[in-house]
Amino acid sequence: MAPKSRSYQVSATPVTIFAHLLAIAITTLVLIWLLHFRHGLALNSFITEKILNVHTLLMVIGFILIGGEAIMAYKTVPGKRNTQKMVHLILHFLALVAIILGIYAAFKFNHESGIPNLLTLHSWLGIITISLFGLQWLFAFFAYVFPGAESSARGNLVPWHTFVGIVIFLLAVCTAEAGLLESQRQPHCPPPST
């Protein structure tokens, strides 16, 4: 019997290297944009735009960077499958924490600015994305970690978990784009007096 060929498989290394370089570029550009062009970051400030900037940073870091890293964990983390699974779960949990803090910052900005909540396409896409992300995390935690479904059931759930996870990630990217477009339509605060 001839040995099985794996020549059809593509190495994930070039893709993950590109993704990590892209993550560094995104983080750098977002920080430059927020710190230099949008007056910085603060949860308490008389310049309310600084509070909204915290929302922007936490959502990009949570949803796109940490969430993307969690998706790639099975290819980038060396070790056994259980180690990769725990890294995947922990990264998604950290993303969830960043997302919750980002939501808090958005609602605080709206409250302090006297703006009603949930009036834009970005905000509704965000609520949908966050709800799906949270449900996906809870469902996966109970199906795969504690108490864990039967191994045949888990095997049947993996393709759906993967598909829904990628859809949520792409929805997060679309929501971020909608937020970016929305931020360009709003008038900027005047620069702080020195």
Short mmCIF file of C-alpha atoms in Angstrom, two decimals:
data_model
loop_
_atom_site.label_atom_id
_atom_site.label_comp_id
_atom_site.label_asym_id
_atom_site.label_seq_id
_atom_site.Cartn_x
_atom_site.Cartn_y
_atom_site.Cartn_z
CA MET A 1 0.00 0.00 0.00
CA ALA A 2 1.39 3.39 -0.97
CA PRO A 3 1.99 5.95 1.78
CA LYS A 4 -0.60 8.69 2.05
CA SER A 5 0.48 11.94 0.43
CA ARG A 6 -0.04 15.24 2.18
CA SER A 7 1.04 17.33 -0.78
CA TYR A 8 -2.44 18.87 -1.04
CA GLN A 9 -2.04 20.59 2.34
CA VAL A 10 -0.78 24.16 2.44
CA SER A 11 1.50 25.29 5.23
CA ALA A 12 -0.14 27.78 7.57
CA THR A 13 3.18 29.46 8.39
CA PRO A 14 3.16 32.14 5.65
CA VAL A 15 -0.46 33.02 6.37
CA THR A 16 0.07 33.29 10.13
CA ILE A 17 3.24 35.35 9.68
CA PHE A 18 1.30 37.71 7.40
CA ALA A 19 -1.60 37.83 9.90
CA HIS A 20 0.75 38.70 12.77
CA LEU A 21 2.45 41.42 10.73
CA LEU A 22 -0.98 42.77 9.81
CA ALA A 23 -2.00 42.74 13.49
CA ILE A 24 1.11 44.75 14.41
CA ALA A 25 0.38 47.23 11.61
CA ILE A 26 -3.29 47.58 12.63
CA THR A 27 -2.40 48.15 16.29
CA THR A 28 0.24 50.71 15.38
CA LEU A 29 -2.02 52.61 12.99
CA VAL A 30 -5.00 52.63 15.37
CA LEU A 31 -2.82 53.87 18.24
CA ILE A 32 -1.28 56.62 16.09
CA TRP A 33 -4.73 57.63 14.87
CA LEU A 34 -6.21 57.74 18.37
CA LEU A 35 -3.27 59.30 20.19
CA HIS A 36 -2.14 61.82 17.59
CA PHE A 37 -5.24 62.73 15.59
CA ARG A 38 -8.08 62.08 18.05
CA HIS A 39 -6.72 63.55 21.32
CA GLY A 40 -5.75 60.33 23.13
CA LEU A 41 -7.43 57.84 25.44
CA ALA A 42 -9.18 58.23 28.79
CA LEU A 43 -12.18 56.77 30.57
CA ASN A 44 -12.65 60.01 32.52
CA SER A 45 -12.13 63.23 30.61
CA PHE A 46 -13.89 66.48 29.83
CA ILE A 47 -13.03 65.70 26.19
CA THR A 48 -15.59 62.94 25.63
CA GLU A 49 -13.93 61.87 22.38
CA LYS A 50 -11.16 60.33 24.52
CA ILE A 51 -13.76 58.00 26.06
CA LEU A 52 -14.98 56.95 22.61
CA ASN A 53 -11.35 56.32 21.63
CA VAL A 54 -11.12 53.75 24.44
CA HIS A 55 -14.11 51.99 22.87
CA THR A 56 -12.40 51.99 19.46
CA LEU A 57 -9.12 50.63 20.81
CA LEU A 58 -10.69 47.91 22.96
CA MET A 59 -12.97 46.70 20.18
CA VAL A 60 -10.15 46.50 17.65
CA ILE A 61 -7.90 44.74 20.15
CA GLY A 62 -10.66 42.45 21.45
CA PHE A 63 -12.61 41.45 18.37
CA ILE A 64 -10.07 41.69 15.61
CA LEU A 65 -6.62 41.18 17.12
CA ILE A 66 -7.18 38.83 20.07
CA GLY A 67 -10.15 37.17 18.34
CA GLY A 68 -8.07 36.64 15.21
CA GLU A 69 -5.21 35.25 17.28
CA ALA A 70 -7.63 32.85 18.97
CA ILE A 71 -8.85 31.64 15.58
CA MET A 72 -5.26 30.96 14.51
CA ALA A 73 -4.31 29.27 17.81
CA TYR A 74 -4.68 25.77 16.39
CA LYS A 75 -2.02 26.60 13.78
CA THR A 76 0.27 28.92 15.73
CA VAL A 77 0.47 27.38 19.21
CA PRO A 78 2.91 24.50 19.43
CA GLY A 79 1.85 21.62 21.59
CA LYS A 80 -0.90 19.12 22.01
CA ARG A 81 -4.49 19.64 20.92
CA ASN A 82 -5.67 20.25 24.50
CA THR A 83 -3.08 23.00 24.94
CA GLN A 84 -4.21 24.62 21.69
CA LYS A 85 -7.83 24.33 22.80
CA MET A 86 -7.13 26.03 26.13
CA VAL A 87 -5.18 28.85 24.45
CA HIS A 88 -8.09 29.27 22.00
CA LEU A 89 -10.59 29.43 24.87
CA ILE A 90 -8.51 31.80 27.01
CA LEU A 91 -7.82 34.17 24.10
CA HIS A 92 -11.52 34.31 23.29
CA PHE A 93 -12.26 34.98 26.96
CA LEU A 94 -9.74 37.86 26.98
CA ALA A 95 -11.36 39.17 23.81
CA LEU A 96 -14.75 39.00 25.53
CA VAL A 97 -13.42 41.01 28.50
CA ALA A 98 -11.98 43.68 26.17
CA ILE A 99 -15.27 43.78 24.26
CA ILE A 100 -17.34 44.25 27.43
CA LEU A 101 -15.05 47.09 28.56
CA GLY A 102 -15.32 48.60 25.08
CA ILE A 103 -19.12 48.49 25.25
CA TYR A 104 -18.96 50.18 28.64
CA ALA A 105 -16.82 52.96 27.14
CA ALA A 106 -19.27 53.45 24.25
CA PHE A 107 -22.28 53.72 26.55
CA LYS A 108 -20.35 56.03 28.89
CA PHE A 109 -19.42 58.27 25.94
CA ASN A 110 -23.05 58.44 24.81
CA HIS A 111 -24.25 59.18 28.35
CA GLU A 112 -21.70 61.94 28.96
CA SER A 113 -22.28 63.44 25.51
CA GLY A 114 -26.06 63.36 25.82
CA ILE A 115 -26.40 61.09 22.79
CA PRO A 116 -29.12 58.41 22.77
CA ASN A 117 -27.81 54.83 22.55
CA LEU A 118 -28.22 52.45 19.62
CA LEU A 119 -29.16 54.91 16.90
CA THR A 120 -26.71 53.84 14.17
CA LEU A 121 -26.11 50.86 11.95
CA HIS A 122 -22.72 50.45 13.64
CA SER A 123 -24.28 50.18 17.09
CA TRP A 124 -26.88 47.61 15.99
CA LEU A 125 -24.30 45.54 14.11
CA GLY A 126 -22.13 45.76 17.23
CA ILE A 127 -24.87 44.52 19.54
CA ILE A 128 -25.63 41.63 17.17
CA THR A 129 -21.95 40.74 16.85
CA ILE A 130 -21.31 40.92 20.60
CA SER A 131 -24.40 38.82 21.35
CA LEU A 132 -23.38 36.16 18.83
CA PHE A 133 -19.80 36.20 20.14
CA GLY A 134 -20.96 35.74 23.74
CA LEU A 135 -23.39 32.96 22.81
CA GLN A 136 -20.73 31.20 20.74
CA TRP A 137 -18.27 31.38 23.65
CA LEU A 138 -20.80 30.03 26.18
CA PHE A 139 -22.00 27.29 23.86
CA ALA A 140 -18.44 26.20 23.08
CA PHE A 141 -17.44 26.29 26.75
CA PHE A 142 -20.25 23.92 27.72
CA ALA A 143 -19.89 21.72 24.63
CA TYR A 144 -16.11 21.36 24.61
CA VAL A 145 -14.79 22.17 28.10
CA PHE A 146 -17.26 21.82 30.95
CA PRO A 147 -18.90 19.37 31.21
CA GLY A 148 -18.20 18.61 27.56
CA ALA A 149 -20.42 16.75 25.16
CA GLU A 150 -19.75 13.22 23.97
CA SER A 151 -16.81 13.02 21.61
CA SER A 152 -19.00 12.11 18.62
CA ALA A 153 -21.26 15.09 19.30
CA ARG A 154 -18.24 17.39 19.66
CA GLY A 155 -16.90 16.10 16.35
CA ASN A 156 -20.21 16.89 14.68
CA LEU A 157 -20.26 20.38 16.21
CA VAL A 158 -16.72 21.38 15.14
CA PRO A 159 -17.59 22.37 11.54
CA TRP A 160 -20.53 24.46 12.75
CA HIS A 161 -18.48 26.05 15.53
CA THR A 162 -15.76 26.93 13.01
CA PHE A 163 -18.22 28.31 10.45
CA VAL A 164 -20.15 30.42 12.96
CA GLY A 165 -16.89 31.66 14.50
CA ILE A 166 -15.59 32.86 11.13
CA VAL A 167 -18.94 34.51 10.35
CA ILE A 168 -18.82 36.33 13.71
CA PHE A 169 -15.22 37.42 13.03
CA LEU A 170 -16.16 38.77 9.59
CA LEU A 171 -19.21 40.49 11.09
CA ALA A 172 -16.86 42.12 13.65
CA VAL A 173 -14.67 43.39 10.81
CA CYS A 174 -17.75 44.79 9.01
CA THR A 175 -18.91 46.42 12.25
CA ALA A 176 -15.48 48.00 12.74
CA GLU A 177 -15.63 49.35 9.19
CA ALA A 178 -19.08 50.80 9.84
CA GLY A 179 -17.73 52.44 13.01
CA LEU A 180 -14.77 53.87 11.10
CA LEU A 181 -17.10 55.35 8.48
CA GLU A 182 -19.35 56.71 11.20
CA SER A 183 -16.40 58.35 12.97
CA GLN A 184 -15.45 60.18 9.76
CA ARG A 185 -18.93 61.71 9.46
CA GLN A 186 -18.97 63.11 13.00
CA PRO A 187 -17.42 66.50 13.62
CA HIS A 188 -14.21 66.27 15.58
CA CYS A 189 -13.79 67.90 18.92
CA PRO A 190 -11.59 70.97 18.92
CA PRO A 191 -8.04 70.28 20.02
CA PRO A 192 -7.50 70.63 23.75
CA SER A 193 -6.13 73.96 24.86
CA THR A 194 -2.58 73.78 26.07
#
